[in-house]
Amino acid sequence: MTDTEQMSADAKAIAEEASKQGNFSFIDRLSNRNYATEDVTVFLDERAGSIIEKLSQDLLLQKDPEQREIIEKQIAYQSEKARESRYILHLEGVSVETYDACVDLAQAEFPLEYNEYRNPLTAKLEREVVENDDRELLFRTHLWAAFIRSVEDADGNLDENISPEFVAVFLKLAPIAAQVEVGAAVQRLRMVSDWMDKIQGEDFFPKS
């Protein structure tokens, strides 16, 4: 089983569990509030983490008490810097309609363009979409803004005013590792949402 197939299987299992009696809420589902959630912890100061790792190795090798004390103080200082740069992003899945709206918005602003080519095997004329970085960025900022419901800082303060502009700043300033973590969470939640929409189709609801 490939990683994608395993991810889809895991997403299906989560969707099936969420759709069981006792876990499922009809009102929440109609209000798009019954989708899976996931928290992602990111550190904006990656350098502090690297320094802590090196200092920890130095501490293991250091025998002199005074030098050990100096290193321990440096570790404490860098640990506080890392802590202050920690944020928890609270994500929740969105409906297929919300996802499609993000696609439509991006394509309306930056219409699709195509390159035509002749398939060497079939000799048929085919075409492929020309990649557009601006369209992709617009799509991602709106999609992530839909998935990210709130952001919690190191002191527990919660910011629920998540907008495409917020995501654009995050994509500009956050380390690549943090962006990858959030992107992976969005992908997982999207797959769960897709499965929930399939499971909770017309036949899922009781007939009057």
Coordinates of N, CA and C in Angstrom, one line a residue:
M1 N 0.8 -1.2 0.0 CA 0.0 0.0 0.0 C 0.9 1.2 0.0
T2 N 0.6 2.2 -0.9 CA 1.4 3.4 -1.0 C 1.0 4.3 0.1
D3 N 1.8 5.4 0.3 CA 1.5 6.4 1.4 C 0.2 7.0 1.1
T4 N -0.1 7.3 -0.1 CA -1.4 8.0 -0.5 C -2.6 7.0 -0.2
E5 N -2.4 5.7 -0.5 CA -3.5 4.8 -0.2 C -3.7 4.6 1.3
Q6 N -2.6 4.6 2.0 CA -2.7 4.5 3.5 C -3.3 5.7 4.1
M7 N -3.0 6.9 3.6 CA -3.6 8.1 4.0 C -5.1 8.1 3.8
S8 N -5.5 7.6 2.6 CA -6.9 7.5 2.2 C -7.7 6.5 3.1
A9 N -7.0 5.4 3.4 CA -7.6 4.4 4.3 C -7.8 4.9 5.7
D10 N -6.8 5.6 6.2 CA -6.9 6.2 7.5 C -8.0 7.3 7.6
A11 N -8.1 8.1 6.5 CA -9.1 9.1 6.4 C -10.5 8.5 6.4
K12 N -10.7 7.4 5.7 CA -11.9 6.7 5.6 C -12.3 6.2 7.0
A13 N -11.4 5.6 7.7 CA -11.6 5.1 9.1 C -12.1 6.2 10.0
I14 N -11.4 7.3 9.9 CA -11.8 8.5 10.8 C -13.2 8.9 10.4
A15 N -13.5 9.0 9.1 CA -14.8 9.4 8.7 C -15.9 8.5 9.1
E16 N -15.7 7.2 9.0 CA -16.6 6.2 9.4 C -16.9 6.3 10.9
E17 N -15.9 6.5 11.7 CA -16.0 6.6 13.2 C -16.9 7.9 13.5
A18 N -16.6 9.0 12.8 CA -17.3 10.2 13.0 C -18.8 10.1 12.6
S19 N -19.1 9.2 11.7 CA -20.5 9.0 11.2 C -21.3 8.0 12.0
K20 N -20.7 7.4 13.0 CA -21.4 6.4 13.9 C -22.4 7.1 14.8
Q21 N -23.5 6.3 15.1 CA -24.5 6.9 16.0 C -23.8 7.2 17.3
G22 N -24.1 8.3 17.9 CA -23.5 8.8 19.1 C -22.4 9.8 18.9
N23 N -21.7 9.7 17.7 CA -20.7 10.6 17.3 C -21.2 11.6 16.3
F24 N -22.3 11.2 15.6 CA -22.8 12.1 14.5 C -23.9 13.0 15.0
S25 N -23.8 14.2 14.6 CA -24.8 15.2 14.9 C -25.4 15.8 13.6
F26 N -26.7 15.6 13.4 CA -27.3 16.0 12.2 C -27.3 17.5 12.0
I27 N -27.5 18.2 13.1 CA -27.5 19.7 13.1 C -26.1 20.2 12.8
D28 N -25.1 19.7 13.5 CA -23.7 20.1 13.2 C -23.3 19.8 11.7
R29 N -23.8 18.7 11.2 CA -23.4 18.3 9.8 C -24.0 19.3 8.9
L30 N -25.3 19.7 9.1 CA -25.9 20.6 8.2 C -25.2 22.0 8.3
S31 N -24.6 22.3 9.4 CA -24.0 23.6 9.7 C -22.5 23.5 9.3
N32 N -22.0 22.4 8.7 CA -20.6 22.2 8.4 C -19.7 22.3 9.7
R33 N -20.2 21.7 10.8 CA -19.5 21.8 12.0 C -19.1 20.4 12.5
N34 N -19.3 19.4 11.7 CA -19.1 18.0 12.2 C -17.9 17.3 11.6
Y35 N -17.0 18.1 11.0 CA -15.8 17.6 10.4 C -14.7 17.3 11.4
A36 N -13.7 16.5 10.9 CA -12.6 16.2 11.8 C -11.8 17.4 12.1
T37 N -11.1 17.3 13.2 CA -10.2 18.4 13.7 C -8.8 17.9 13.8
E38 N -7.8 18.8 13.8 CA -6.4 18.4 14.0 C -5.6 19.7 14.5
D39 N -4.8 19.5 15.5 CA -3.9 20.6 15.9 C -2.5 20.4 15.4
V40 N -1.9 21.5 15.0 CA -0.5 21.4 14.4 C 0.3 22.4 15.2
T41 N 1.4 21.9 15.8 CA 2.3 22.8 16.6 C 3.5 23.1 15.7
V42 N 3.8 24.4 15.6 CA 4.9 24.9 14.8 C 5.7 25.8 15.6
F43 N 7.0 25.8 15.3 CA 8.0 26.7 15.9 C 8.5 27.7 14.9
L44 N 8.3 29.0 15.0 CA 8.8 29.9 14.1 C 10.3 30.2 14.2
D45 N 10.9 29.9 15.4 CA 12.3 30.1 15.5 C 13.0 28.7 15.5
E46 N 13.3 28.3 14.3 CA 13.9 27.0 14.1 C 15.4 27.0 14.6
R47 N 16.0 28.2 14.5 CA 17.4 28.3 14.8 C 17.6 27.9 16.3
A48 N 16.7 28.3 17.2 CA 16.8 28.0 18.6 C 16.8 26.5 18.8
G49 N 16.0 25.8 18.1 CA 16.0 24.4 18.2 C 17.3 23.7 17.8
S50 N 17.9 24.2 16.7 CA 19.2 23.7 16.3 C 20.3 24.0 17.3
I51 N 20.3 25.2 17.9 CA 21.2 25.6 18.9 C 21.1 24.7 20.2
I52 N 19.9 24.4 20.6 CA 19.6 23.6 21.7 C 20.2 22.2 21.5
E53 N 20.0 21.7 20.3 CA 20.5 20.3 20.0 C 22.0 20.3 20.1
K54 N 22.7 21.3 19.6 CA 24.1 21.3 19.6 C 24.6 21.5 21.1
L55 N 24.0 22.4 21.8 CA 24.4 22.6 23.2 C 24.2 21.4 24.1
S56 N 23.1 20.6 23.8 CA 22.8 19.4 24.5 C 23.9 18.4 24.3
Q57 N 24.4 18.3 23.0 CA 25.5 17.4 22.7 C 26.8 17.9 23.4
D58 N 27.0 19.2 23.5 CA 28.2 19.7 24.2 C 28.1 19.4 25.7
L59 N 26.9 19.5 26.2 CA 26.7 19.2 27.6 C 27.1 17.8 28.0
L60 N 26.8 16.9 27.1 CA 27.1 15.4 27.4 C 28.6 15.2 27.4
L61 N 29.3 16.0 26.6 CA 30.8 15.7 26.5 C 31.5 16.6 27.6
Q62 N 30.9 17.6 28.1 CA 31.6 18.5 29.0 C 31.6 17.9 30.5
K63 N 32.8 17.9 31.1 CA 33.0 17.3 32.4 C 33.2 18.5 33.5
D64 N 33.7 19.6 33.0 CA 34.0 20.7 33.9 C 32.6 21.3 34.5
P65 N 32.5 21.4 35.8 CA 31.2 21.8 36.4 C 30.9 23.3 36.0
E66 N 31.9 24.2 35.9 CA 31.6 25.5 35.6 C 31.1 25.7 34.1
Q67 N 31.8 24.9 33.2 CA 31.4 24.9 31.8 C 30.0 24.3 31.6
R68 N 29.7 23.3 32.4 CA 28.4 22.7 32.3 C 27.3 23.7 32.7
E69 N 27.6 24.5 33.8 CA 26.6 25.4 34.2 C 26.4 26.5 33.2
I70 N 27.4 26.9 32.5 CA 27.3 27.9 31.4 C 26.4 27.4 30.3
I71 N 26.7 26.1 29.9 CA 25.9 25.5 28.8 C 24.5 25.3 29.2
E72 N 24.2 24.9 30.4 CA 22.9 24.8 30.9 C 22.1 26.1 30.9
K73 N 22.8 27.2 31.2 CA 22.1 28.5 31.2 C 21.8 28.9 29.7
Q74 N 22.7 28.5 28.8 CA 22.5 28.8 27.4 C 21.3 28.0 26.9
I75 N 21.2 26.7 27.3 CA 20.1 25.9 26.9 C 18.8 26.4 27.4
A76 N 18.8 26.9 28.6 CA 17.5 27.5 29.2 C 17.1 28.7 28.4
Y77 N 18.1 29.5 28.1 CA 17.8 30.8 27.3 C 17.2 30.4 26.0
Q78 N 17.8 29.5 25.2 CA 17.3 29.1 23.9 C 16.0 28.4 24.0
S79 N 15.8 27.6 25.1 CA 14.5 26.9 25.3 C 13.4 27.9 25.4
E80 N 13.6 29.0 26.1 CA 12.6 30.0 26.3 C 12.3 30.7 25.0
K81 N 13.3 31.0 24.2 CA 13.1 31.6 22.9 C 12.3 30.6 22.0
A82 N 12.6 29.3 22.0 CA 11.8 28.4 21.3 C 10.4 28.3 21.7
R83 N 10.2 28.4 23.1 CA 8.8 28.3 23.6 C 8.0 29.5 23.2
E84 N 8.6 30.7 23.2 CA 7.9 31.9 22.8 C 7.6 31.9 21.3
S85 N 8.3 31.1 20.5 CA 8.0 31.0 19.1 C 7.1 29.9 18.7
R86 N 6.5 29.2 19.7 CA 5.6 28.1 19.5 C 4.2 28.6 19.3
Y87 N 3.6 28.0 18.3 CA 2.2 28.3 18.1 C 1.4 27.0 17.7
I88 N 0.2 26.9 18.2 CA -0.6 25.8 17.9 C -1.8 26.2 17.0
L89 N -1.8 25.6 15.8 CA -2.9 25.9 14.8 C -4.0 24.9 15.0
H90 N -5.2 25.4 15.2 CA -6.3 24.5 15.4 C -7.1 24.4 14.1
L91 N -7.1 23.3 13.4 CA -7.7 23.1 12.1 C -9.0 22.3 12.2
E92 N -9.9 22.5 11.3 CA -11.1 21.7 11.2 C -11.4 21.6 9.7
G93 N -11.9 20.4 9.3 CA -12.2 20.1 7.9 C -13.3 21.0 7.4
V94 N -13.4 21.1 6.1 CA -14.4 21.9 5.4 C -15.1 21.1 4.4
S95 N -16.2 21.6 4.0 CA -17.1 20.9 3.0 C -16.4 20.9 1.6
V96 N -16.9 20.0 0.7 CA -16.5 20.0 -0.7 C -16.8 21.4 -1.3
E97 N -18.0 21.9 -0.9 CA -18.4 23.2 -1.5 C -17.5 24.3 -1.2
T98 N -17.0 24.3 0.1 CA -16.0 25.3 0.5 C -14.7 25.2 -0.3
Y99 N -14.3 23.9 -0.5 CA -13.1 23.7 -1.2 C -13.2 24.2 -2.7
D100 N -14.4 23.8 -3.3 CA -14.6 24.2 -4.7 C -14.7 25.7 -4.8
A101 N -15.2 26.4 -3.8 CA -15.3 27.8 -3.8 C -13.9 28.5 -3.9
C102 N -13.0 27.9 -3.2 CA -11.6 28.4 -3.2 C -11.0 28.2 -4.6
V103 N -11.3 27.0 -5.2 CA -10.8 26.7 -6.6 C -11.4 27.7 -7.5
D104 N -12.7 27.9 -7.5 CA -13.4 28.9 -8.4 C -12.9 30.3 -8.2
L105 N -12.6 30.7 -7.0 CA -12.1 32.1 -6.8 C -10.7 32.3 -7.4
A106 N -9.9 31.3 -7.2 CA -8.5 31.4 -7.8 C -8.5 31.4 -9.3
Q107 N -9.4 30.5 -9.9 CA -9.4 30.4 -11.3 C -10.1 31.6 -12.0
A108 N -11.0 32.2 -11.2 CA -11.7 33.4 -11.7 C -10.7 34.6 -11.8
E109 N -9.8 34.7 -10.8 CA -8.8 35.7 -10.7 C -7.7 35.5 -11.7
F110 N -7.3 34.2 -11.9 CA -6.2 33.8 -12.8 C -6.7 32.6 -13.6
P111 N -7.4 32.9 -14.7 CA -8.0 31.9 -15.6 C -7.0 30.9 -16.0
L112 N -7.4 29.6 -16.2 CA -6.6 28.6 -16.6 C -6.1 28.8 -18.0
E113 N -4.8 28.5 -18.3 CA -4.2 28.5 -19.6 C -3.6 27.2 -19.9
Y114 N -3.6 26.8 -21.1 CA -3.2 25.5 -21.5 C -2.0 25.5 -22.5
N115 N -1.2 24.4 -22.4 CA -0.2 24.1 -23.5 C -0.7 22.9 -24.2
E116 N -0.7 23.0 -25.5 CA -1.2 21.8 -26.3 C 0.1 21.1 -26.8
Y117 N -0.1 19.8 -26.9 CA 1.0 18.9 -27.4 C 0.4 17.7 -28.0
R118 N 1.2 17.0 -28.8 CA 0.7 15.8 -29.4 C 1.2 14.6 -28.7
N119 N 0.3 13.7 -28.3 CA 0.7 12.5 -27.5 C 1.5 11.6 -28.5
P120 N 2.8 11.3 -28.2 CA 3.6 10.5 -29.1 C 3.1 9.0 -29.2
L121 N 2.2 8.5 -28.3 CA 1.7 7.2 -28.4 C 0.4 7.1 -29.2
T122 N -0.4 8.1 -29.0 CA -1.8 8.0 -29.6 C -1.8 9.0 -30.8
A123 N -0.9 9.9 -30.9 CA -0.9 10.9 -32.0 C -2.0 11.9 -31.8
K124 N -2.7 11.8 -30.7 CA -3.8 12.8 -30.5 C -3.3 14.1 -29.9
L125 N -4.0 15.1 -30.2 CA -3.7 16.4 -29.7 C -4.2 16.5 -28.2
E126 N -3.4 16.8 -27.3 CA -3.8 16.9 -25.9 C -3.3 18.2 -25.3
R127 N -3.8 18.5 -24.1 CA -3.4 19.8 -23.5 C -3.2 19.6 -22.0
E128 N -2.3 20.5 -21.4 CA -2.1 20.5 -20.0 C -2.1 21.9 -19.5
V129 N -2.5 22.0 -18.2 CA -2.7 23.3 -17.6 C -1.3 23.9 -17.3
V130 N -1.2 25.2 -17.7 CA 0.1 25.9 -17.4 C 0.1 26.3 -15.9
E131 N 1.1 26.0 -15.2 CA 1.2 26.3 -13.8 C 1.3 27.8 -13.6
N132 N 0.6 28.3 -12.6 CA 0.5 29.8 -12.3 C 0.8 29.9 -10.8
D133 N 1.9 30.5 -10.4 CA 2.2 30.6 -9.0 C 1.3 31.5 -8.3
D134 N 0.8 32.6 -8.9 CA -0.1 33.5 -8.3 C -1.5 32.9 -8.0
R135 N -1.9 32.1 -9.0 CA -3.2 31.3 -8.8 C -3.1 30.3 -7.6
E136 N -1.9 29.6 -7.6 CA -1.7 28.6 -6.5 C -1.7 29.3 -5.2
L137 N -1.0 30.5 -5.1 CA -0.9 31.2 -3.8 C -2.3 31.7 -3.3
L138 N -3.0 32.2 -4.3 CA -4.4 32.7 -3.9 C -5.3 31.6 -3.4
F139 N -5.2 30.4 -4.1 CA -6.0 29.3 -3.7 C -5.6 28.8 -2.4
R140 N -4.3 28.7 -2.1 CA -3.8 28.2 -0.8 C -4.1 29.1 0.3
T141 N -4.0 30.4 0.1 CA -4.3 31.3 1.2 C -5.8 31.2 1.6
H142 N -6.7 31.1 0.7 CA -8.1 31.0 1.0 C -8.5 29.7 1.5
L143 N -7.8 28.6 1.0 CA -8.1 27.3 1.5 C -7.7 27.1 2.9
W144 N -6.4 27.5 3.2 CA -5.9 27.4 4.6 C -6.6 28.2 5.5
A145 N -7.1 29.4 5.1 CA -7.9 30.3 6.0 C -9.2 29.6 6.4
A146 N -9.7 28.8 5.5 CA -11.0 28.1 5.7 C -10.7 26.9 6.7
F147 N -9.6 26.3 6.6 CA -9.2 25.1 7.5 C -8.8 25.6 8.9
I148 N -8.0 26.7 9.0 CA -7.4 27.1 10.2 C -8.5 27.9 11.0
R149 N -9.0 27.4 12.1 CA -10.1 28.0 12.8 C -9.5 29.0 13.9
S150 N -8.4 28.7 14.4 CA -7.8 29.6 15.4 C -6.3 29.3 15.6
V151 N -5.6 30.2 16.1 CA -4.1 30.1 16.4 C -3.9 30.4 17.9
E152 N -3.2 29.5 18.6 CA -2.9 29.7 20.0 C -1.4 30.0 20.2
D153 N -1.1 31.0 20.9 CA 0.3 31.3 21.2 C 0.8 30.6 22.4
A154 N 2.1 30.8 22.8 CA 2.7 30.1 23.9 C 2.1 30.3 25.2
D155 N 1.4 31.5 25.4 CA 0.8 31.8 26.6 C -0.7 31.5 26.7
G156 N -1.2 30.8 25.6 CA -2.6 30.3 25.6 C -3.5 31.3 25.0
N157 N -3.1 32.5 24.5 CA -3.9 33.5 23.9 C -4.4 32.9 22.5
L158 N -5.7 33.1 22.2 CA -6.3 32.5 21.0 C -6.7 33.6 20.1
D159 N -6.3 33.4 18.8 CA -6.6 34.4 17.7 C -7.5 33.6 16.8
E160 N -8.8 34.1 16.7 CA -9.7 33.4 15.8 C -10.0 34.2 14.5
N161 N -9.3 35.3 14.3 CA -9.5 36.1 13.1 C -8.5 35.7 12.0
I162 N -8.8 34.5 11.5 CA -7.9 33.9 10.5 C -8.4 34.3 9.1
S163 N -7.6 34.9 8.4 CA -8.0 35.4 7.0 C -7.0 35.0 6.0
P164 N -7.3 35.1 4.7 CA -6.3 34.8 3.7 C -5.0 35.7 3.9
E165 N -5.2 36.9 4.3 CA -4.1 37.8 4.6 C -3.2 37.2 5.7
F166 N -3.8 36.7 6.7 CA -3.0 36.0 7.8 C -2.2 34.9 7.2
V167 N -2.8 34.1 6.4 CA -2.1 32.9 5.8 C -1.0 33.4 4.9
A168 N -1.2 34.4 4.1 CA -0.2 35.0 3.2 C 1.1 35.4 4.0
V169 N 0.9 36.0 5.2 CA 2.0 36.4 6.0 C 2.7 35.1 6.6
F170 N 1.9 34.1 7.0 CA 2.5 32.9 7.5 C 3.3 32.2 6.4
L171 N 2.8 32.2 5.2 CA 3.6 31.5 4.1 C 4.9 32.3 3.8
K172 N 4.9 33.6 4.1 CA 6.0 34.4 3.8 C 7.1 34.3 4.9
L173 N 6.7 34.2 6.2 CA 7.6 34.3 7.3 C 7.9 32.9 8.0
A174 N 7.0 32.0 7.9 CA 7.1 30.7 8.6 C 8.2 29.8 8.0
P175 N 8.9 29.1 8.8 CA 9.9 28.1 8.2 C 9.2 27.1 7.3
I176 N 10.0 26.6 6.4 CA 9.4 25.6 5.4 C 8.8 24.4 6.1
A177 N 9.5 24.0 7.2 CA 9.1 22.8 8.0 C 7.7 23.0 8.5
A178 N 7.4 24.3 9.0 CA 6.1 24.6 9.6 C 5.1 24.6 8.5
Q179 N 5.4 25.1 7.3 CA 4.5 25.2 6.2 C 4.1 23.7 5.7
V180 N 5.1 22.9 5.7 CA 4.9 21.5 5.3 C 3.9 20.8 6.3
E181 N 4.1 21.0 7.6 CA 3.3 20.4 8.6 C 1.8 20.8 8.4
V182 N 1.6 22.1 8.2 CA 0.2 22.6 8.0 C -0.4 22.1 6.7
G183 N 0.4 22.1 5.7 CA -0.1 21.6 4.4 C -0.5 20.1 4.5
A184 N 0.3 19.3 5.2 CA 0.0 17.9 5.4 C -1.3 17.7 6.2
A185 N -1.5 18.6 7.2 CA -2.7 18.5 8.0 C -3.9 18.8 7.2
V186 N -3.8 19.9 6.4 CA -4.9 20.3 5.5 C -5.3 19.1 4.5
Q187 N -4.3 18.5 4.0 CA -4.5 17.4 3.0 C -5.2 16.2 3.7
R188 N -4.8 15.9 5.0 CA -5.4 14.8 5.7 C -6.9 15.1 6.0
L189 N -7.1 16.3 6.5 CA -8.5 16.7 6.8 C -9.4 16.8 5.6
R190 N -8.8 17.2 4.5 CA -9.6 17.3 3.2 C -10.0 15.9 2.8
M191 N -9.1 14.9 3.0 CA -9.5 13.5 2.6 C -10.5 13.0 3.5
V192 N -10.5 13.3 4.8 CA -11.5 12.9 5.8 C -12.8 13.5 5.4
S193 N -12.8 14.8 5.1 CA -14.1 15.5 4.7 C -14.7 14.9 3.4
D194 N -13.8 14.5 2.5 CA -14.3 13.9 1.2 C -15.0 12.5 1.6
W195 N -14.4 11.8 2.5 CA -15.0 10.5 2.9 C -16.3 10.7 3.6
M196 N -16.3 11.7 4.5 CA -17.6 12.0 5.2 C -18.7 12.4 4.3
D197 N -18.4 13.2 3.3 CA -19.4 13.5 2.3 C -19.9 12.3 1.5
K198 N -19.0 11.4 1.3 CA -19.4 10.1 0.5 C -20.3 9.3 1.4
I199 N -19.8 9.1 2.7 CA -20.5 8.2 3.6 C -21.9 8.8 4.0
Q200 N -21.9 10.1 4.2 CA -23.1 10.8 4.7 C -23.9 11.4 3.5
G201 N -24.1 10.5 2.5 CA -24.8 10.9 1.3 C -26.3 10.9 1.5
E202 N -27.1 10.9 0.5 CA -28.5 10.9 0.6 C -29.1 9.7 1.3
D203 N -28.5 8.5 1.1 CA -28.9 7.3 1.7 C -28.6 7.2 3.2
F204 N -27.7 8.1 3.7 CA -27.3 8.1 5.1 C -28.4 8.7 6.0
F205 N -29.1 9.6 5.5 CA -30.1 10.3 6.4 C -31.4 9.6 6.3
P206 N -32.1 9.5 7.5 CA -33.4 8.8 7.5 C -34.5 9.5 6.6
K207 N -35.3 8.8 5.9 CA -36.3 9.3 5.1 C -37.6 9.6 5.9
S208 N -38.2 10.7 5.6 CA -39.4 11.1 6.3 C -40.6 10.3 5.8

